[in-house]
C-alpha positions as YAML, in Angstrom:
chain: A
units: angstrom
residues:
- id: 1
  name: MET
  ca: [-16.51, 19.90, -18.22]
- id: 2
  name: HIS
  ca: [-15.41, 21.97, -15.06]
- id: 3
  name: SER
  ca: [-18.12, 20.27, -13.01]
- id: 4
  name: LYS
  ca: [-17.00, 16.77, -14.15]
- id: 5
  name: ARG
  ca: [-13.44, 17.62, -13.08]
- id: 6
  name: ILE
  ca: [-14.63, 18.70, -9.65]
- id: 7
  name: THR
  ca: [-16.76, 15.56, -9.34]
- id: 8
  name: ASN
  ca: [-13.78, 13.40, -10.37]
- id: 9
  name: TRP
  ca: [-11.62, 15.27, -7.75]
- id: 10
  name: CYS
  ca: [-14.30, 14.76, -5.08]
- id: 11
  name: ILE
  ca: [-14.36, 10.99, -5.86]
- id: 12
  name: CYS
  ca: [-10.60, 10.56, -5.55]
- id: 13
  name: PHE
  ca: [-10.62, 12.69, -2.36]
- id: 14
  name: ILE
  ca: [-13.29, 10.33, -0.95]
- id: 15
  name: LEU
  ca: [-11.28, 7.39, -1.87]
- id: 16
  name: LEU
  ca: [-8.15, 8.81, -0.05]
- id: 17
  name: LEU
  ca: [-10.39, 9.51, 3.03]
- id: 18
  name: SER
  ca: [-11.70, 5.99, 2.88]
- id: 19
  name: GLY
  ca: [-8.12, 4.71, 2.93]
- id: 20
  name: MET
  ca: [-7.13, 6.96, 5.82]
- id: 21
  name: ALA
  ca: [-10.30, 5.82, 7.77]
- id: 22
  name: VAL
  ca: [-9.30, 2.23, 7.63]
- id: 23
  name: SER
  ca: [-5.51, 2.92, 8.02]
- id: 24
  name: CYS
  ca: [-5.41, 2.61, 11.83]
- id: 25
  name: GLN
  ca: [-6.59, -0.93, 11.37]
- id: 26
  name: LYS
  ca: [-3.16, -1.91, 10.52]
- id: 27
  name: ASP
  ca: [-1.34, -0.36, 13.62]
- id: 28
  name: SER
  ca: [-0.21, -2.53, 16.24]
- id: 29
  name: SER
  ca: [0.52, -1.91, 20.03]
- id: 30
  name: ASP
  ca: [0.70, -3.46, 23.40]
- id: 31
  name: LYS
  ca: [-3.20, -3.75, 23.29]
- id: 32
  name: GLU
  ca: [-3.18, -5.81, 20.10]
- id: 33
  name: ILE
  ca: [-5.98, -8.08, 20.96]
- id: 34
  name: ALA
  ca: [-8.33, -5.23, 21.88]
- id: 35
  name: GLN
  ca: [-7.26, -3.38, 18.66]
- id: 36
  name: GLN
  ca: [-7.90, -6.56, 16.64]
- id: 37
  name: GLN
  ca: [-11.40, -6.83, 18.09]
- id: 38
  name: ALA
  ca: [-12.05, -3.16, 17.42]
- id: 39
  name: ALA
  ca: [-10.77, -3.55, 13.83]
- id: 40
  name: MET
  ca: [-13.16, -6.45, 13.36]
- id: 41
  name: LYS
  ca: [-16.09, -4.20, 14.63]
- id: 42
  name: ALA
  ca: [-14.94, -1.44, 12.29]
- id: 43
  name: ASP
  ca: [-14.69, -3.98, 9.29]
- id: 44
  name: SER
  ca: [-18.22, -4.99, 10.04]
- id: 45
  name: ALA
  ca: [-19.32, -1.49, 10.29]
- id: 46
  name: ILE
  ca: [-17.66, -0.59, 6.87]
- id: 47
  name: ALA
  ca: [-19.08, -3.70, 5.25]
- id: 48
  name: LYS
  ca: [-22.66, -2.65, 6.43]
- id: 49
  name: SER
  ca: [-22.56, 1.03, 5.67]
- id: 50
  name: SER
  ca: [-20.45, 0.62, 2.49]
- id: 51
  name: PRO
  ca: [-21.17, -2.78, 0.86]
- id: 52
  name: GLY
  ca: [-18.57, -3.54, -1.92]
- id: 53
  name: ASN
  ca: [-15.67, -1.80, -0.12]
- id: 54
  name: TYR
  ca: [-12.82, -4.09, 0.89]
- id: 55
  name: LEU
  ca: [-9.41, -3.69, 2.98]
- id: 56
  name: ALA
  ca: [-6.81, -5.86, 1.46]
- id: 57
  name: ALA
  ca: [-5.39, -8.52, 3.89]
- id: 58
  name: ALA
  ca: [-2.10, -9.10, 1.85]
- id: 59
  name: GLY
  ca: [-0.62, -8.05, -1.51]
- id: 60
  name: THR
  ca: [0.98, -4.92, -2.87]
- id: 61
  name: LEU
  ca: [0.33, -1.76, -4.89]
- id: 62
  name: THR
  ca: [3.46, -0.67, -6.79]
- id: 63
  name: LEU
  ca: [3.63, 2.71, -8.75]
- id: 64
  name: LYS
  ca: [6.32, 4.41, -10.54]
- id: 65
  name: ILE
  ca: [6.68, 8.21, -11.22]
- id: 66
  name: GLN
  ca: [9.78, 9.57, -12.91]
- id: 67
  name: ASP
  ca: [12.73, 7.62, -11.51]
- id: 68
  name: SER
  ca: [11.01, 6.79, -8.25]
- id: 69
  name: VAL
  ca: [9.16, 3.53, -7.31]
- id: 70
  name: TYR
  ca: [6.78, 3.38, -4.46]
- id: 71
  name: THR
  ca: [5.22, 0.32, -2.75]
- id: 72
  name: PHE
  ca: [2.45, -0.07, -0.47]
- id: 73
  name: ASP
  ca: [2.46, -3.61, 1.27]
- id: 74
  name: ALA
  ca: [-1.02, -4.67, 2.76]
- id: 75
  name: LEU
  ca: [0.57, -6.36, 5.74]
- id: 76
  name: GLN
  ca: [1.52, -3.02, 7.13]
- id: 77
  name: ASP
  ca: [0.08, -0.26, 5.11]
- id: 78
  name: SER
  ca: [-3.81, 0.14, 4.28]
- id: 79
  name: ILE
  ca: [-4.83, -0.63, 0.84]
- id: 80
  name: ALA
  ca: [-8.58, -0.65, 0.17]
- id: 81
  name: PHE
  ca: [-10.61, -1.57, -3.01]
- id: 82
  name: VAL
  ca: [-13.69, 0.88, -2.97]
- id: 83
  name: ASN
  ca: [-17.04, 0.73, -4.89]
- id: 84
  name: MET
  ca: [-19.42, 3.60, -4.80]
- id: 85
  name: SER
  ca: [-22.41, 5.15, -6.32]
- id: 86
  name: VAL
  ca: [-22.66, 9.03, -7.25]
- id: 87
  name: ASP
  ca: [-25.90, 9.90, -8.47]
- id: 88
  name: ASN
  ca: [-26.71, 7.22, -10.80]
- id: 89
  name: ASP
  ca: [-23.22, 6.54, -11.79]
- id: 90
  name: GLN
  ca: [-21.02, 3.60, -10.42]
- id: 91
  name: TYR
  ca: [-17.31, 4.05, -9.69]
- id: 92
  name: PHE
  ca: [-14.60, 1.83, -8.44]
- id: 93
  name: GLY
  ca: [-11.19, 2.67, -7.09]
- id: 94
  name: ILE
  ca: [-8.27, 1.91, -5.12]
- id: 95
  name: THR
  ca: [-6.87, 3.85, -2.36]
- id: 96
  name: ALA
  ca: [-3.69, 3.42, -0.18]
- id: 97
  name: ILE
  ca: [-1.93, 5.05, 2.64]
- id: 98
  name: ASN
  ca: [1.41, 3.95, 4.13]
- id: 99
  name: LYS
  ca: [1.65, 3.07, 7.92]
- id: 100
  name: ALA
  ca: [3.86, 6.22, 8.53]
- id: 101
  name: HIS
  ca: [1.18, 8.40, 6.92]
- id: 102
  name: THR
  ca: [3.84, 9.97, 4.64]
- id: 103
  name: MET
  ca: [2.51, 8.65, 1.37]
- id: 104
  name: SER
  ca: [-0.95, 8.18, -0.06]
- id: 105
  name: PHE
  ca: [-2.35, 7.33, -3.59]
- id: 106
  name: GLY
  ca: [-5.80, 6.90, -5.11]
- id: 107
  name: LEU
  ca: [-7.36, 6.29, -8.42]
- id: 108
  name: SER
  ca: [-10.93, 5.98, -9.63]
- id: 109
  name: SER
  ca: [-12.67, 4.83, -12.66]
- id: 110
  name: LYS
  ca: [-16.22, 5.06, -13.66]
- id: 111
  name: GLY
  ca: [-18.15, 1.68, -14.13]
- id: 112
  name: MET
  ca: [-18.43, -1.56, -12.47]
- id: 113
  name: ALA
  ca: [-15.58, -3.49, -11.19]
- id: 114
  name: GLY
  ca: [-15.04, -7.14, -12.62]
- id: 115
  name: THR
  ca: [-12.58, -9.58, -14.07]
- id: 116
  name: ASP
  ca: [-11.18, -8.66, -17.41]
- id: 117
  name: VAL
  ca: [-12.31, -4.99, -17.20]
- id: 118
  name: SER
  ca: [-10.46, -2.08, -18.76]
- id: 119
  name: ARG
  ca: [-11.73, 1.46, -17.98]
- id: 120
  name: ALA
  ca: [-10.40, 5.08, -18.32]
- id: 121
  name: ILE
  ca: [-9.12, 6.68, -15.15]
- id: 122
  name: GLU
  ca: [-11.53, 9.31, -13.79]
- id: 123
  name: GLY
  ca: [-9.63, 10.55, -10.89]
- id: 124
  name: SER
  ca: [-6.12, 10.15, -9.36]
- id: 125
  name: GLN
  ca: [-3.88, 11.70, -6.78]
- id: 126
  name: LEU
  ca: [-0.43, 10.99, -5.10]
- id: 127
  name: ILE
  ca: [0.70, 12.66, -2.09]
- id: 128
  name: LEU
  ca: [4.20, 12.49, -0.82]
- id: 129
  name: ARG
  ca: [5.16, 13.83, 2.59]
- id: 130
  name: PRO
  ca: [8.68, 12.81, 3.45]
- id: 131
  name: ASP
  ca: [8.81, 15.25, 6.41]
- id: 132
  name: VAL
  ca: [6.77, 17.91, 8.17]
- id: 133
  name: MET
  ca: [8.21, 20.78, 6.15]
- id: 134
  name: HIS
  ca: [7.95, 19.18, 2.65]
- id: 135
  name: ASN
  ca: [4.78, 17.93, 0.72]
- id: 136
  name: GLN
  ca: [4.43, 17.03, -2.96]
- id: 137
  name: GLN
  ca: [1.00, 16.55, -4.41]
- id: 138
  name: TYR
  ca: [0.30, 15.24, -7.86]
- id: 139
  name: SER
  ca: [-3.18, 15.07, -9.22]
- id: 140
  name: LEU
  ca: [-5.12, 14.54, -12.40]
- id: 141
  name: THR
  ca: [-5.47, 18.04, -14.01]
- id: 142
  name: ARG
  ca: [-8.71, 19.40, -15.50]
- id: 143
  name: PHE
  ca: [-6.91, 20.18, -18.70]
- id: 144
  name: THR
  ca: [-6.65, 16.54, -19.46]
- id: 145
  name: GLU
  ca: [-8.77, 15.60, -22.53]
- id: 146
  name: PRO
  ca: [-11.39, 12.97, -22.10]
- id: 147
  name: GLY
  ca: [-9.92, 9.52, -22.54]
- id: 148
  name: ASP
  ca: [-6.28, 10.89, -22.21]
- id: 149
  name: ALA
  ca: [-6.20, 10.38, -18.36]
- id: 150
  name: GLY
  ca: [-4.93, 6.82, -18.38]
- id: 151
  name: LYS
  ca: [-6.54, 3.38, -18.05]
- id: 152
  name: VAL
  ca: [-6.89, 0.92, -15.31]
- id: 153
  name: GLN
  ca: [-7.12, -2.76, -16.08]
- id: 154
  name: LEU
  ca: [-8.58, -5.38, -13.83]
- id: 155
  name: LEU
  ca: [-7.30, -8.78, -14.64]
- id: 156
  name: GLU
  ca: [-9.01, -10.51, -11.76]
- id: 157
  name: TYR
  ca: [-11.53, -9.30, -9.32]
- id: 158
  name: ARG
  ca: [-12.97, -11.06, -6.21]
- id: 159
  name: GLN
  ca: [-11.99, -14.71, -7.14]
- id: 160
  name: ASP
  ca: [-11.04, -16.94, -4.26]
- id: 161
  name: THR
  ca: [-8.42, -15.04, -2.24]
- id: 162
  name: VAL
  ca: [-7.80, -12.50, -4.75]
- id: 163
  name: LEU
  ca: [-9.49, -9.17, -4.22]
- id: 164
  name: ALA
  ca: [-8.17, -7.29, -7.14]
- id: 165
  name: LYS
  ca: [-5.11, -7.85, -9.60]
- id: 166
  name: GLY
  ca: [-4.27, -5.70, -12.44]
- id: 167
  name: SER
  ca: [-2.45, -2.61, -13.65]
- id: 168
  name: PHE
  ca: [-2.80, 1.02, -14.46]
- id: 169
  name: PHE
  ca: [-1.33, 4.21, -15.97]
- id: 170
  name: THR
  ca: [-2.20, 7.84, -15.59]
- id: 171
  name: PHE
  ca: [-0.93, 11.37, -16.15]
- id: 172
  name: LEU
  ca: [-0.55, 13.62, -13.10]
- id: 173
  name: ALA
  ca: [0.49, 17.24, -12.54]
- id: 174
  name: LYS
  ca: [1.91, 19.19, -9.61]
- id: 175
  name: ASP
  ca: [-0.68, 21.88, -10.04]
- id: 176
  name: ASP
  ca: [-3.85, 22.51, -12.05]
- id: 177
  name: LYS
  ca: [-2.54, 25.24, -14.40]
- id: 178
  name: GLU
  ca: [-2.82, 25.02, -18.13]
- id: 179
  name: GLY
  ca: [0.53, 23.91, -19.67]
- id: 180
  name: SER
  ca: [1.71, 22.27, -16.55]
- id: 181
  name: PRO
  ca: [4.04, 19.37, -17.13]
- id: 182
  name: LEU
  ca: [2.34, 16.01, -16.90]
- id: 183
  name: TYR
  ca: [4.15, 13.01, -15.26]
- id: 184
  name: ARG
  ca: [3.25, 9.41, -16.34]
- id: 185
  name: VAL
  ca: [2.47, 7.29, -13.32]
- id: 186
  name: GLU
  ca: [2.25, 3.53, -14.08]
- id: 187
  name: GLY
  ca: [1.79, 0.64, -11.71]
- id: 188
  name: ASN
  ca: [0.34, -2.74, -10.72]
- id: 189
  name: PHE
  ca: [-1.64, -4.20, -7.81]
- id: 190
  name: ASN
  ca: [-2.09, -7.67, -6.60]
- id: 191
  name: LEU
  ca: [-4.37, -7.58, -3.57]
- id: 192
  name: LYS
  ca: [-5.58, -10.57, -1.37]
- id: 193
  name: ILE
  ca: [-8.51, -10.85, 0.95]
- id: 194
  name: LYS
  ca: [-9.32, -13.30, 3.69]
- id: 195
  name: LYS
  ca: [-11.85, -15.92, 2.76]
...
């Protein structure tokens, strides 16, 4: 059971790193043309080295925890839909990081992504860093019983300009101690991709 949670944590961490790796593609500056060309080369490299991973061109990922609502907008933030294999198991997930790099979120689920697919959450993490001195981290605790970590539902996947559309809920804790309070996180996503 402990090794499964470590594997799930690693998968979620990889998803977050994937989002961070592509996040610079959304930044703009005086050298916008050169950066767009570099981003196109990076997209090609990602597509070749990690087929099935997509950076959303438009759309939003919104999540709510306690009384706060957080939104990632793909026009300025980086939101990626990721597919990966670990040993003989398939996983899919969503990872996002805002342009200011003060907020990141990721979730993963075991299985293949597809339209009308509902799967249990295997890993999830939310990091909020409003300033240099403060950091809040919520993650899936190893004390969650199998099947009690939440669900992700894909309503649409890779249809026309839709990358992924659906909703999710999960339960995250501020630490990994037994008896720590769990916070329900729920949200939805409607992500587009260029055709």
